GROMACS .gro file of C-alpha atoms in nm:
model
  124
    1MET     CA    1  -1.233   4.258   1.438
    2LYS     CA    2  -1.296   4.159   1.075
    3ILE     CA    3  -0.925   4.176   0.991
    4SER     CA    4  -0.819   3.955   1.283
    5THR     CA    5  -1.090   3.699   1.202
    6LEU     CA    6  -0.986   3.697   0.837
    7THR     CA    7  -0.622   3.658   0.937
    8LEU     CA    8  -0.707   3.367   1.169
    9VAL     CA    9  -0.911   3.188   0.901
   10SER     CA   10  -0.629   3.240   0.648
   11LEU     CA   11  -0.371   3.096   0.887
   12ILE     CA   12  -0.587   2.790   0.956
   13PHE     CA   13  -0.638   2.734   0.583
   14LEU     CA   14  -0.264   2.766   0.509
   15THR     CA   15  -0.172   2.534   0.796
   16CYS     CA   16  -0.414   2.269   0.673
   17ASN     CA   17  -0.276   2.288   0.320
   18TYR     CA   18   0.083   2.253   0.436
   19SER     CA   19   0.006   1.958   0.661
   20LYS     CA   20  -0.175   1.773   0.382
   21LYS     CA   21   0.054   1.500   0.250
   22GLU     CA   22   0.095   1.423  -0.115
   23TYR     CA   23   0.175   1.062  -0.195
   24SER     CA   24   0.344   0.929  -0.504
   25PHE     CA   25   0.216   0.606  -0.657
   26SER     CA   26   0.338   0.390  -0.943
   27GLU     CA   27   0.147   0.126  -1.132
   28TYR     CA   28   0.255  -0.234  -1.075
   29SER     CA   29   0.123  -0.484  -1.330
   30ILE     CA   30   0.094  -0.860  -1.306
   31GLU     CA   31  -0.077  -1.137  -1.496
   32ASP     CA   32  -0.321  -1.308  -1.259
   33CYS     CA   33  -0.393  -1.680  -1.221
   34LEU     CA   34  -0.638  -1.667  -1.510
   35GLY     CA   35  -0.388  -1.500  -1.741
   36LYS     CA   36  -0.558  -1.161  -1.720
   37SER     CA   37  -0.354  -0.846  -1.676
   38LYS     CA   38  -0.405  -0.664  -1.345
   39ALA     CA   39  -0.256  -0.334  -1.239
   40PHE     CA   40  -0.219  -0.203  -0.885
   41LYS     CA   41  -0.123   0.147  -0.773
   42LEU     CA   42   0.141   0.104  -0.505
   43PRO     CA   43   0.350   0.358  -0.317
   44SER     CA   44   0.643   0.457  -0.538
   45GLY     CA   45   1.002   0.384  -0.451
   46TRP     CA   46   1.022   0.006  -0.444
   47ILE     CA   47   1.373  -0.124  -0.494
   48LYS     CA   48   1.322  -0.483  -0.600
   49THR     CA   49   1.060  -0.735  -0.682
   50LYS     CA   50   1.055  -1.111  -0.678
   51SER     CA   51   0.806  -1.355  -0.820
   52SER     CA   52   0.773  -1.711  -0.689
   53ASN     CA   53   0.550  -2.000  -0.783
   54VAL     CA   54   0.327  -2.140  -0.510
   55SER     CA   55   0.323  -2.512  -0.594
   56TYR     CA   56   0.099  -2.548  -0.896
   57HIS     CA   57  -0.168  -2.322  -0.750
   58GLY     CA   58  -0.037  -1.981  -0.857
   59PHE     CA   59   0.229  -1.731  -0.760
   60VAL     CA   60   0.328  -1.464  -0.511
   61GLU     CA   61   0.483  -1.130  -0.602
   62LEU     CA   62   0.704  -0.961  -0.343
   63ILE     CA   63   0.764  -0.588  -0.383
   64GLN     CA   64   1.025  -0.452  -0.140
   65TYR     CA   65   1.101  -0.095  -0.028
   66PRO     CA   66   1.426   0.058   0.105
   67ASP     CA   67   1.284   0.085   0.461
   68SER     CA   68   1.224  -0.297   0.470
   69SER     CA   69   0.848  -0.263   0.423
   70TYR     CA   70   0.699  -0.478   0.150
   71VAL     CA   71   0.385  -0.562  -0.042
   72MET     CA   72   0.288  -0.917  -0.138
   73ILE     CA   73   0.039  -0.998  -0.410
   74LEU     CA   74  -0.088  -1.355  -0.391
   75CYS     CA   75  -0.263  -1.522  -0.679
   76ALA     CA   76  -0.330  -1.879  -0.571
   77HIS     CA   77  -0.642  -2.089  -0.543
   78GLN     CA   78  -0.579  -2.296  -0.233
   79THR     CA   79  -0.312  -2.096  -0.055
   80GLU     CA   80  -0.343  -1.832   0.217
   81ILE     CA   81  -0.071  -1.601   0.345
   82SER     CA   82  -0.102  -1.401   0.663
   83PRO     CA   83   0.122  -1.106   0.742
   84ASP     CA   84   0.358  -1.107   1.040
   85PHE     CA   85   0.217  -0.849   1.275
   86ASN     CA   86   0.503  -0.645   1.422
   87ILE     CA   87   0.298  -0.395   1.618
   88ALA     CA   88   0.538  -0.416   1.913
   89LYS     CA   89   0.815  -0.286   1.686
   90GLY     CA   90   0.594   0.000   1.568
   91LEU     CA   91   0.541  -0.162   1.229
   92ASN     CA   92   0.208  -0.208   1.055
   93SER     CA   93   0.049  -0.481   0.845
   94ARG     CA   94  -0.270  -0.518   0.648
   95SER     CA   95  -0.424  -0.793   0.437
   96GLU     CA   96  -0.706  -0.745   0.186
   97LYS     CA   97  -0.878  -0.965  -0.067
   98ILE     CA   98  -0.936  -0.740  -0.368
   99ASN     CA   99  -1.105  -0.878  -0.679
  100GLY     CA  100  -1.001  -1.234  -0.590
  101THR     CA  101  -0.637  -1.144  -0.523
  102THR     CA  102  -0.484  -1.128  -0.176
  103ILE     CA  103  -0.273  -0.817  -0.122
  104ILE     CA  104  -0.069  -0.765   0.193
  105TYR     CA  105   0.156  -0.492   0.319
  106ASN     CA  106   0.391  -0.568   0.605
  107ASP     CA  107   0.664  -0.404   0.816
  108VAL     CA  108   0.537  -0.057   0.725
  109PRO     CA  109   0.657   0.213   0.967
  110GLY     CA  110   0.393   0.434   1.127
  111LYS     CA  111   0.498   0.739   0.925
  112ARG     CA  112   0.413   0.553   0.599
  113LYS     CA  113   0.100   0.367   0.714
  114ALA     CA  114  -0.141   0.629   0.576
  115GLU     CA  115   0.033   0.613   0.237
  116PHE     CA  116  -0.005   0.235   0.213
  117ASP     CA  117  -0.364   0.250   0.343
  118PHE     CA  118  -0.447   0.512   0.079
  119ALA     CA  119  -0.311   0.281  -0.195
  120PHE     CA  120  -0.511  -0.016  -0.062
  121GLU     CA  121  -0.834   0.184  -0.042
  122ALA     CA  122  -0.783   0.303  -0.401
  123MET     CA  123  -0.761  -0.062  -0.516
  124LYS     CA  124  -1.109  -0.149  -0.391
   0.00000   0.00000   0.00000
């Protein structure tokens, strides 16, 4: 009886460890609207970034991934950006205001949602 219980507990423990996902993050640095350096931990693997001015109010950084998901970092005083919600396509979006900066992820497939959520929670 003890051996079978021990075996069962061991199998449950091993199964939990193998199902636990490890995510890889890289630091992404910007200079905010006030000229201060800010760093964000984002899911690794982005393929290109683009920075655009938003009138005279600030800028938006676009960080794109191979699966078409992206992160936007908005630093602007009088500008708001809302993500396109593509729930019908099985894609996920989230918008957060973190330390005065709006950060959005969009078009994230369900299998990567937890990874992006983990990064956003770590930024708070």
